[in-house]
Short mmCIF file of C-alpha atoms in Angstrom, two decimals:
data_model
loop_
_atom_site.label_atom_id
_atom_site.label_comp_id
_atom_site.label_asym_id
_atom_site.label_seq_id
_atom_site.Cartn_x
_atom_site.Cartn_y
_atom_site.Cartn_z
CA UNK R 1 0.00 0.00 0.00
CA UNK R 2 1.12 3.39 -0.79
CA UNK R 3 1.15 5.61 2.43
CA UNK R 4 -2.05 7.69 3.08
CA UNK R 5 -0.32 10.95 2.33
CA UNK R 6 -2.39 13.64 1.16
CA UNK R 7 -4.98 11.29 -0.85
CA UNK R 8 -7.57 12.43 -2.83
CA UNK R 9 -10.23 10.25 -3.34
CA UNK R 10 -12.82 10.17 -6.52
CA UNK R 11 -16.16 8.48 -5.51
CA UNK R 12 -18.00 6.86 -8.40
CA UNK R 13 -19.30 9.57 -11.13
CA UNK R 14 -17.32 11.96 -8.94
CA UNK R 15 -14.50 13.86 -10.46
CA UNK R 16 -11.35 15.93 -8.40
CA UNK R 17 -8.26 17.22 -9.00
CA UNK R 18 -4.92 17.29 -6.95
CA UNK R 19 -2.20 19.79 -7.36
CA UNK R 20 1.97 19.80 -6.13
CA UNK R 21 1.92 16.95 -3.70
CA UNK R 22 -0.40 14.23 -3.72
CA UNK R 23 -2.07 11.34 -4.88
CA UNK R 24 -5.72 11.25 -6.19
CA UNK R 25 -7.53 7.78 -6.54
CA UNK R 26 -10.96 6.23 -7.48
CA UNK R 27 -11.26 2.24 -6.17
CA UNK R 28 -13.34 -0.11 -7.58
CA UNK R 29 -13.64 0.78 -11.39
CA UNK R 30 -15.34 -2.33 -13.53
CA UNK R 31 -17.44 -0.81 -16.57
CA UNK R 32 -16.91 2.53 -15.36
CA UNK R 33 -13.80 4.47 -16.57
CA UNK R 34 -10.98 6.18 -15.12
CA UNK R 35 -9.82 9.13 -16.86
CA UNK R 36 -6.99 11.10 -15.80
CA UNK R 37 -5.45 14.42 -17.23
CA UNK R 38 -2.20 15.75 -16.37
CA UNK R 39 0.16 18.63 -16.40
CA UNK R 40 3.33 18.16 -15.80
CA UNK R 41 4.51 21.41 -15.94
CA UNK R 42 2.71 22.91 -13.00
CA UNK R 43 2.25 19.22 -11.46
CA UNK R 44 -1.48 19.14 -12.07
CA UNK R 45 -3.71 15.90 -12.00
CA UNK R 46 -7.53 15.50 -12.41
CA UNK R 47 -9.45 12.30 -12.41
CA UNK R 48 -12.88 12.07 -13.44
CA UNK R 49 -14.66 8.19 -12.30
CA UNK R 50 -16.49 7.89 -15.78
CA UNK R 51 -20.01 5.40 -15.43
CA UNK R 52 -21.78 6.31 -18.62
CA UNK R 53 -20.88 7.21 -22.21
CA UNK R 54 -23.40 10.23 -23.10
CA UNK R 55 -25.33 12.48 -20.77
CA UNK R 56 -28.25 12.33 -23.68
CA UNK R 57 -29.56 9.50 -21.85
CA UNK R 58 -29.57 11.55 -18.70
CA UNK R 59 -33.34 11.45 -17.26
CA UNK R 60 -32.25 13.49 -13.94
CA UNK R 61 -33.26 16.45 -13.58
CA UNK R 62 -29.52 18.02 -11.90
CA UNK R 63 -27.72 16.30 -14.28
CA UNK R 64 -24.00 15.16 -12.71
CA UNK R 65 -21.81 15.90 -15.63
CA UNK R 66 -18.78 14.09 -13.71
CA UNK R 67 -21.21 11.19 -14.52
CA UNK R 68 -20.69 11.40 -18.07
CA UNK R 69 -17.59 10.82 -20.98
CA UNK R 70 -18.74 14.00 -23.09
CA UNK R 71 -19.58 16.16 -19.96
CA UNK R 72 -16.98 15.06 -17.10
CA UNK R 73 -13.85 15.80 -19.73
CA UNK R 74 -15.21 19.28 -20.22
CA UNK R 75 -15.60 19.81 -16.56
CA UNK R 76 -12.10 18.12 -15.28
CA UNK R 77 -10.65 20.48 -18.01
CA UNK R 78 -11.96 23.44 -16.86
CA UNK R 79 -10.86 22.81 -13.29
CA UNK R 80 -7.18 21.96 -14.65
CA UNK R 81 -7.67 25.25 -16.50
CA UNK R 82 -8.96 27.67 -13.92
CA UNK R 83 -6.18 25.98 -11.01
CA UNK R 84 -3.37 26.86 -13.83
CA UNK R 85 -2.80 23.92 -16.39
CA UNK R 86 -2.36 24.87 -20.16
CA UNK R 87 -4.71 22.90 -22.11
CA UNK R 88 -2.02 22.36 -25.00
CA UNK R 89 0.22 20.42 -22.23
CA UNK R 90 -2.28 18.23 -21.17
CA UNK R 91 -1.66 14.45 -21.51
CA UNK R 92 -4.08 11.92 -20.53
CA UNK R 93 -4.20 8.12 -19.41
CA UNK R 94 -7.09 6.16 -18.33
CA UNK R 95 -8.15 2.59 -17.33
CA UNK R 96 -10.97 0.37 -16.22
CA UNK R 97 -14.18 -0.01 -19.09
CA UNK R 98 -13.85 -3.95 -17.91
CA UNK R 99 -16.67 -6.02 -19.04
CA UNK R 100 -17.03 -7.58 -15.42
CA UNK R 101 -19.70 -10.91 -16.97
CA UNK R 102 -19.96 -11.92 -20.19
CA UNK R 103 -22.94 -13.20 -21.47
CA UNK R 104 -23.85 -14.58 -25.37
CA UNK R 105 -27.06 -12.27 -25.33
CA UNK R 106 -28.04 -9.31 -23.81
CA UNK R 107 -28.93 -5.42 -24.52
CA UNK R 108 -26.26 -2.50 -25.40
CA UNK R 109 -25.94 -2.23 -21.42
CA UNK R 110 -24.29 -5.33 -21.49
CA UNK R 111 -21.37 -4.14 -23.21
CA UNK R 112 -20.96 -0.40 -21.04
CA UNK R 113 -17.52 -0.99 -20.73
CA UNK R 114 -16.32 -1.09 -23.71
CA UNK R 115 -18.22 1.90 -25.16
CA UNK R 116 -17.36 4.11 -21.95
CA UNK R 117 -13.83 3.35 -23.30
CA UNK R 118 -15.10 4.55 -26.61
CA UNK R 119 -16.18 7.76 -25.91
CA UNK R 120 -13.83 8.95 -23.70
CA UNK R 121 -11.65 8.72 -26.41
CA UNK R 122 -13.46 10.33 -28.86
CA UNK R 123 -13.66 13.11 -26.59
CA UNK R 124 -9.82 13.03 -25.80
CA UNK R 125 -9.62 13.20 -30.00
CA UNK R 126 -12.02 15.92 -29.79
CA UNK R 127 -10.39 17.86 -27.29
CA UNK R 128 -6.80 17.01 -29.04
CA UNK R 129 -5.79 15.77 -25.76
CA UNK R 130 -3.01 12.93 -26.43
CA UNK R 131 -3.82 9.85 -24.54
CA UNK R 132 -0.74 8.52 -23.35
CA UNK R 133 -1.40 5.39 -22.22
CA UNK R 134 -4.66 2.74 -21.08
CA UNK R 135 -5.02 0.12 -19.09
CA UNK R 136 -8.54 -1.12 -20.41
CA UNK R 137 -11.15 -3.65 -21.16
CA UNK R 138 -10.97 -7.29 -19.72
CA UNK R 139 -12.86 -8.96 -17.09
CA UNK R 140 -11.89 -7.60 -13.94
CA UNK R 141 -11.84 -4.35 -11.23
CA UNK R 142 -9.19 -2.01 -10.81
CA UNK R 143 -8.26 0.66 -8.21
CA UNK R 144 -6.26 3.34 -10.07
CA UNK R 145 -3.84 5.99 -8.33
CA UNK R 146 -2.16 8.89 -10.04
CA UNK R 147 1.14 10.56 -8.65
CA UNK R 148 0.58 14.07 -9.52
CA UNK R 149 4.54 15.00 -8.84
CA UNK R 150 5.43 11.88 -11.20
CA UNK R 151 2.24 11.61 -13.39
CA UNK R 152 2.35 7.67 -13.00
CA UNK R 153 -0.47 6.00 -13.16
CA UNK R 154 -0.93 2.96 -11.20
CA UNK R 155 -2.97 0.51 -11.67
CA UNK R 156 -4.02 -2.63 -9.01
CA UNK R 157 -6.07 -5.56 -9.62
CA UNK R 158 -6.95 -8.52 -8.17
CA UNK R 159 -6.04 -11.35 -10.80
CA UNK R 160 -3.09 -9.01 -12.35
CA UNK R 161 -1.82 -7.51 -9.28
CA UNK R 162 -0.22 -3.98 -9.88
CA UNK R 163 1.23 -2.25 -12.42
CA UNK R 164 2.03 1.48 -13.76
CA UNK R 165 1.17 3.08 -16.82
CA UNK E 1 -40.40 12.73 -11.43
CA UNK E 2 -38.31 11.90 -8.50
CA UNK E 3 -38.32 8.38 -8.12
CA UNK E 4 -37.51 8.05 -4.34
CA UNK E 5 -39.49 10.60 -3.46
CA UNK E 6 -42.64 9.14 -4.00
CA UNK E 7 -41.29 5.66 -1.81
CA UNK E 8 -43.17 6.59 1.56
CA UNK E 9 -42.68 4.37 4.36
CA UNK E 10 -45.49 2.35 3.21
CA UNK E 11 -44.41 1.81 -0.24
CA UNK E 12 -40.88 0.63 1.36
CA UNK E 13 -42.51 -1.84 3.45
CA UNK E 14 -44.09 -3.38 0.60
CA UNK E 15 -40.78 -3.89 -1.23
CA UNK E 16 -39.40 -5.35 2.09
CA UNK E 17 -41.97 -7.76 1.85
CA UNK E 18 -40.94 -8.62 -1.77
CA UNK E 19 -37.68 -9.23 -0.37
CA UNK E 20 -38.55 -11.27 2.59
CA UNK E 21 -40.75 -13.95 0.04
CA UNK E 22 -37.83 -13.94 -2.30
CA UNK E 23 -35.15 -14.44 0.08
CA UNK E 24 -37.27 -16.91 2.52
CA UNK E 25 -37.78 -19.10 -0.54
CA UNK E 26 -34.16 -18.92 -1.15
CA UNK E 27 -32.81 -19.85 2.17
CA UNK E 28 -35.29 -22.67 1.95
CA UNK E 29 -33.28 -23.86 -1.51
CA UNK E 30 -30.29 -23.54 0.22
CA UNK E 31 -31.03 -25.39 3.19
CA UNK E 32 -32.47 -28.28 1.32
CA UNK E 33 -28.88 -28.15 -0.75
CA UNK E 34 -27.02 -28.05 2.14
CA UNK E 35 -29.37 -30.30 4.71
CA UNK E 36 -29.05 -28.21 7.73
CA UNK E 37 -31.49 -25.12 8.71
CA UNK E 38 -30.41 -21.65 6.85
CA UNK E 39 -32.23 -18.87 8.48
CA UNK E 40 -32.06 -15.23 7.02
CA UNK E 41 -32.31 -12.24 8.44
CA UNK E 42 -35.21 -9.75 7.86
CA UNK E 43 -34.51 -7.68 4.85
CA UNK E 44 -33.44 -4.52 4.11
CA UNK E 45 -34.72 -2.29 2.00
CA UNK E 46 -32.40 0.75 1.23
CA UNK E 47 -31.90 3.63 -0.76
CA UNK E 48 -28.36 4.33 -0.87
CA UNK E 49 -25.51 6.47 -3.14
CA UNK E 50 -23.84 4.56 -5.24
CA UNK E 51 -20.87 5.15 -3.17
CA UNK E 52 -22.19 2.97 0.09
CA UNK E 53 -23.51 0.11 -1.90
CA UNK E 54 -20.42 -1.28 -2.03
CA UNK E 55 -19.88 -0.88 1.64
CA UNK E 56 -22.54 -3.38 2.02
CA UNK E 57 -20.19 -6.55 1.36
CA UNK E 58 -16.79 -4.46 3.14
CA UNK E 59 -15.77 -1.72 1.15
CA UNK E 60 -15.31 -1.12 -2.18
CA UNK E 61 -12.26 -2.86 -2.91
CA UNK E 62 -13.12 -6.18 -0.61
CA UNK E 63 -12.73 -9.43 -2.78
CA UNK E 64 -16.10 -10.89 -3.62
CA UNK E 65 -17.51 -13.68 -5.34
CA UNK E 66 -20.40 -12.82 -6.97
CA UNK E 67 -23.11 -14.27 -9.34
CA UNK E 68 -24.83 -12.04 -11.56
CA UNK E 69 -28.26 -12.17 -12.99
CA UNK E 70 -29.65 -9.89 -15.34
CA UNK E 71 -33.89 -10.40 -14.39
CA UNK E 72 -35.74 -10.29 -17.49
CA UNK E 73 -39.30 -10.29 -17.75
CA UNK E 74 -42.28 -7.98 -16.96
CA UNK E 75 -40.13 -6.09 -13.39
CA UNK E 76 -36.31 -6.23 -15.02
CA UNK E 77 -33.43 -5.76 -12.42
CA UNK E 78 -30.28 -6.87 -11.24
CA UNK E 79 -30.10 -9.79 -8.83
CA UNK E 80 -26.37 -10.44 -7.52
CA UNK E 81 -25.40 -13.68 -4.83
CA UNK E 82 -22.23 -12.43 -3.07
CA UNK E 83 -20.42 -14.17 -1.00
CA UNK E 84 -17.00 -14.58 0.64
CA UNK E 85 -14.36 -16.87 -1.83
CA UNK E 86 -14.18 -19.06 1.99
CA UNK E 87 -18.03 -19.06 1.92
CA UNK E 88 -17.73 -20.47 -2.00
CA UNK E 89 -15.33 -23.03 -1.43
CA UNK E 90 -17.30 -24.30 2.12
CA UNK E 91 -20.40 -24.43 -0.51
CA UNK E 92 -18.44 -25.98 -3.07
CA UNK E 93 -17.40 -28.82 -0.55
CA UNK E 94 -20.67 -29.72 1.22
CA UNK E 95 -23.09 -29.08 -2.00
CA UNK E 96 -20.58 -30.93 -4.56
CA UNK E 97 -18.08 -33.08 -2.63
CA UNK E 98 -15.44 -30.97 -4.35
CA UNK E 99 -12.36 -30.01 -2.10
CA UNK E 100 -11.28 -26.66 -3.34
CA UNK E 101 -7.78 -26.77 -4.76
CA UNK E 102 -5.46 -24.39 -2.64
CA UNK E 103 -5.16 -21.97 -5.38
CA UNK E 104 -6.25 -18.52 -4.60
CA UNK E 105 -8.70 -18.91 -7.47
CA UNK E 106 -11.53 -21.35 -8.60
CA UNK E 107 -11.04 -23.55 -11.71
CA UNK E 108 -13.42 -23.67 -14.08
CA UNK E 109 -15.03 -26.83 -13.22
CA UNK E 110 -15.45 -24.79 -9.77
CA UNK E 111 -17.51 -21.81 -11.18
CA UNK E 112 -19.54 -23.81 -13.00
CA UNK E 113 -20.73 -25.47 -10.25
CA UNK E 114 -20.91 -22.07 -8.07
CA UNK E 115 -23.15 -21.16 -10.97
CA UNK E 116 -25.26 -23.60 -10.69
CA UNK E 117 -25.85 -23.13 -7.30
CA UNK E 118 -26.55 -19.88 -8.06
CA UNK E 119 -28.75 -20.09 -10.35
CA UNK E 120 -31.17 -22.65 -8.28
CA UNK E 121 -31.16 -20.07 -5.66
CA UNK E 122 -32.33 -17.65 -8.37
CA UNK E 123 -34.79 -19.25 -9.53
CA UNK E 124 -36.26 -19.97 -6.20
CA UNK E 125 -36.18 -16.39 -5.47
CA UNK E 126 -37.54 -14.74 -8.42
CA UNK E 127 -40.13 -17.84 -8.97
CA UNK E 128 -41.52 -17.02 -5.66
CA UNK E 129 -41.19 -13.19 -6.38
CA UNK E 130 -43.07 -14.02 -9.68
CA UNK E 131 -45.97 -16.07 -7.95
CA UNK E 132 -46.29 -13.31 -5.47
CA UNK E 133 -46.55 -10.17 -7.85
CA UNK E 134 -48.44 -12.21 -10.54
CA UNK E 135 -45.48 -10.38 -12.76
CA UNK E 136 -43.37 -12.39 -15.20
CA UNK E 137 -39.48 -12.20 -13.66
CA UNK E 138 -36.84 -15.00 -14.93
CA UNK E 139 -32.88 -15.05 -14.56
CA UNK E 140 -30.52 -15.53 -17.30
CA UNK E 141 -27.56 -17.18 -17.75
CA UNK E 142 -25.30 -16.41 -14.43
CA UNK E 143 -22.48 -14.60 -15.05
CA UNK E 144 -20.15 -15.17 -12.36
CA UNK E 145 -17.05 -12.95 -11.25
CA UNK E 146 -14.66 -12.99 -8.49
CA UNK E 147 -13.02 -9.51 -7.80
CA UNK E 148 -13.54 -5.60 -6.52
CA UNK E 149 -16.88 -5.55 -4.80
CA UNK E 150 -17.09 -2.25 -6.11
CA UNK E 151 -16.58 -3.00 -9.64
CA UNK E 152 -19.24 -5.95 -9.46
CA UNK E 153 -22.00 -4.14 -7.60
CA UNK E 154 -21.65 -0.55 -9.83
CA UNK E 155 -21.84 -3.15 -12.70
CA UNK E 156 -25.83 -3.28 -11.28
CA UNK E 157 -26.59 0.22 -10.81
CA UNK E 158 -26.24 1.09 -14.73
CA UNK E 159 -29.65 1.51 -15.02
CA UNK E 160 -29.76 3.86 -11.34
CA UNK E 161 -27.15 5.99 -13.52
CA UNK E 162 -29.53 7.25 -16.20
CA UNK E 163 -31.46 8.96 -13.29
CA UNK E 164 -29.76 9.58 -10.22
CA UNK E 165 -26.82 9.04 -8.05
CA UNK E 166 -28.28 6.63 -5.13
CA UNK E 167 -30.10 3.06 -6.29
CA UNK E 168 -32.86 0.96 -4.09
CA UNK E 169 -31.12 -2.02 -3.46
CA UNK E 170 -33.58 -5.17 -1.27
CA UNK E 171 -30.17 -6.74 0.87
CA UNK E 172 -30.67 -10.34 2.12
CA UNK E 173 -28.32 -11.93 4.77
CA UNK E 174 -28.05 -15.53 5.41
CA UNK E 175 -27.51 -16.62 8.61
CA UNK E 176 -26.72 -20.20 9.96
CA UNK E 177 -27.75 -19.76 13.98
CA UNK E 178 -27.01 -16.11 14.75
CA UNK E 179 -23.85 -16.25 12.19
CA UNK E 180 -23.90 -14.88 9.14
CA UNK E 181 -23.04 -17.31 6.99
CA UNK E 182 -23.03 -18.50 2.89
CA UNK E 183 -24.04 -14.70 1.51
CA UNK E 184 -26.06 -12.19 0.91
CA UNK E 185 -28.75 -11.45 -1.65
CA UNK E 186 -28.88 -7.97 -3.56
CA UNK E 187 -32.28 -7.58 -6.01
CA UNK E 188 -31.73 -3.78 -7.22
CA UNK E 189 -35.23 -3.74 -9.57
CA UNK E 190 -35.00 -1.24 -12.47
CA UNK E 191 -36.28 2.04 -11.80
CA UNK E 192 -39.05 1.49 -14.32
CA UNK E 193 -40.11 -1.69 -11.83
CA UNK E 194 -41.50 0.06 -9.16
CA UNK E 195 -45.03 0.97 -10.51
CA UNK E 196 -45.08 -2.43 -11.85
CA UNK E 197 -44.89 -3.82 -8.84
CA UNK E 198 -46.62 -1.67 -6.91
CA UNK E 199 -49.53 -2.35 -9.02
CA UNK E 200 -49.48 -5.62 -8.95
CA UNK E 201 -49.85 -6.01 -5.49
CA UNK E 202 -52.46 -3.24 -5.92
CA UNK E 203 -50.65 -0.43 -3.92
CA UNK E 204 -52.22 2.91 -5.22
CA UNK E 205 -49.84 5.22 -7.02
CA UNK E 206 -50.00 9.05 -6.69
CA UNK E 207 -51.47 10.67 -9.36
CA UNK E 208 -48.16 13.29 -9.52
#
């Protein structure tokens, strides 16, 4: 276990970002996806816990944009923005989008994982936000943790153990 | 339309109900499996953030074994069996005669047979659920997954996400004497389920 210096935590559809000294971390991702952004430059890192592809589906009526892939990377940038990152030196990793059962049949929901994946990196592409590195897809849960003096992202799971990205 | 709102007291009792028929029927499954008296606690019916569902089974990142059932019918959900990977070898052992191999993981030959158990303890619950509401409710295939309790449970609150941050979620212990033993249940009905049951056990709806 990494000491429990100065951790941020992400809940699910919950998005933060830690700045100089620190380590922000979301537990638990399966379908959902985390996405991180990073600046090394003024030692920046923002982590959105990503659950859904679009907010169109979105029946609430507050809608949670950290919720979403095509609202939480707006928001996450903004933050980075406004606390001092320059969008151009942005880089971004992300990991989780596991399909956690597999089944032969089964509706679009089935298969969340995979298309969470899918948009956050359309949006990434959108956003012309380089995406340095994933740890993604598969069958099982990760906890993710990103070192926002280092910009390592690392990665724990059950069957694979750990590993940095 | 907020959902939760509209689940006064009365309306949660009802569901708690649902619960306790489900889960009674399934304790009496597993008892007859396992030939020796499963009790269950009373059930709880919760609304909770997605954040504390996990907590239910130990935190987010306890181990789990879980077996997954998508409920199809007329009242869709998500119907999960979790247990401890201790709990599904001591199954394993008295239901099957098989003496888990020491390996921190079950073979295949393993899971199927968790996933059979599974799935008669399934069926018993949502056939009695289905007798009960006069509503059509059938598991499919199990799916079964051993890993992050968070990333299995948030895997059943898709649905929740469309419309909130917090899911209803009926939680069944097991309990051999006053232990808790063999696992819990967790029936998290769609949010589009509610009336449907409701109404079928002929609880009035508000008009708003």
């Amino acid at each position: 276990m990494i000491e429990e210096q100065n951790v941020v935590k992400v809940g699910m559809a919950d998005l933060n970002v830690v700045k100089t000294s620190g380590i922000i971390r979301t537990t638990g991702l399966g379908s959902c996806v985390g996405l991180t952004l990073y600046d090394k430059n003024v030692q920046l890192a923002g982590m959105a816990h990503v659950m859904l592809p679009s907010s169109e589906i979105a029946r609430e009526g507050q809608l949670n944009i950290a919720k979403y892939a095509d609202t939480a990377l707006p928001e996450l940038l903004k933050r980075m923005t406004d606390m001092g990152a320059i969008r151009s030196r942005l880089v971004a990793k992300m990991a989780g989008g596991a399909q956690m059962f597999t089944f032969s049949s089964g509706g679009d929901h089935m298969r969340i994982g995979p298309r969470n994946v899918e948009a956050c990196k359309l949006f990434l592409k959108e956003y012309n936000i380089p995406l340095l590195a994933e740890d993604t897809g598969a069958n099982y849960g990760r906890t993710i943790e990103m070192n926002c003096i280092t910009g390592m992202l690392s990665i724990r799971s059950v069957q694979m153990g750990k590993k940095e990205i | 339309m907020d959902l939760f709102k509209r689940l006064e007291g009365f309306k949660m009792d009802v569901l708690k109900e649902v619960g306790n028929i489900g889960a009674g029927n399934a304790a009496t499954a597993l008892s007859q499996l396992l030939d020796k008296p499963i009790d269950m606690a009373v059930p709880k019916v919760q609304i909770l953030p997605f954040e504390q569902i996990a907590d239910k089974v130990g935190g987010p990142e306890q181990i789990v074994l879980a077996i997954f059932f998508r409920v199809e019918g007329e009242a869709p959900g998500n119907l999960f069996f979790v247990l401890t990977p201790e709990a599904g070898k001591g199954l394993l052992h008295r239901m099957a005669g098989i003496e888990a191999s020491d390996e921190e993981f079950f073979t295949e030959m393993e899971q199927s047979a968790l996933a059979e158990i599974g799935n008669i303890l399934a069926g018993s619950y949502l056939s009695s659920l289905a007798d009960f509401t006069g509503l059509s409710m059938s598991p499919t295939v199990p799916g079964l997954s051993m890993d992050m309790a968070g990333a299995i449970l948030n895997y059943g609150l898709l649905q929740f996400g469309q419309m909130g941050d917090d899911a209803l979620l009926i939680d069944t212990t097991f309990l051999e004497g006053n232990e808790e033993v063999e696992g819990q249940f967790f029936l998290i009905p769609d949010p589009e389920s509610f009336d449907k049951i409701f109404k079928s056990l002929g609880v009035p709806l508000q008009d708003d």
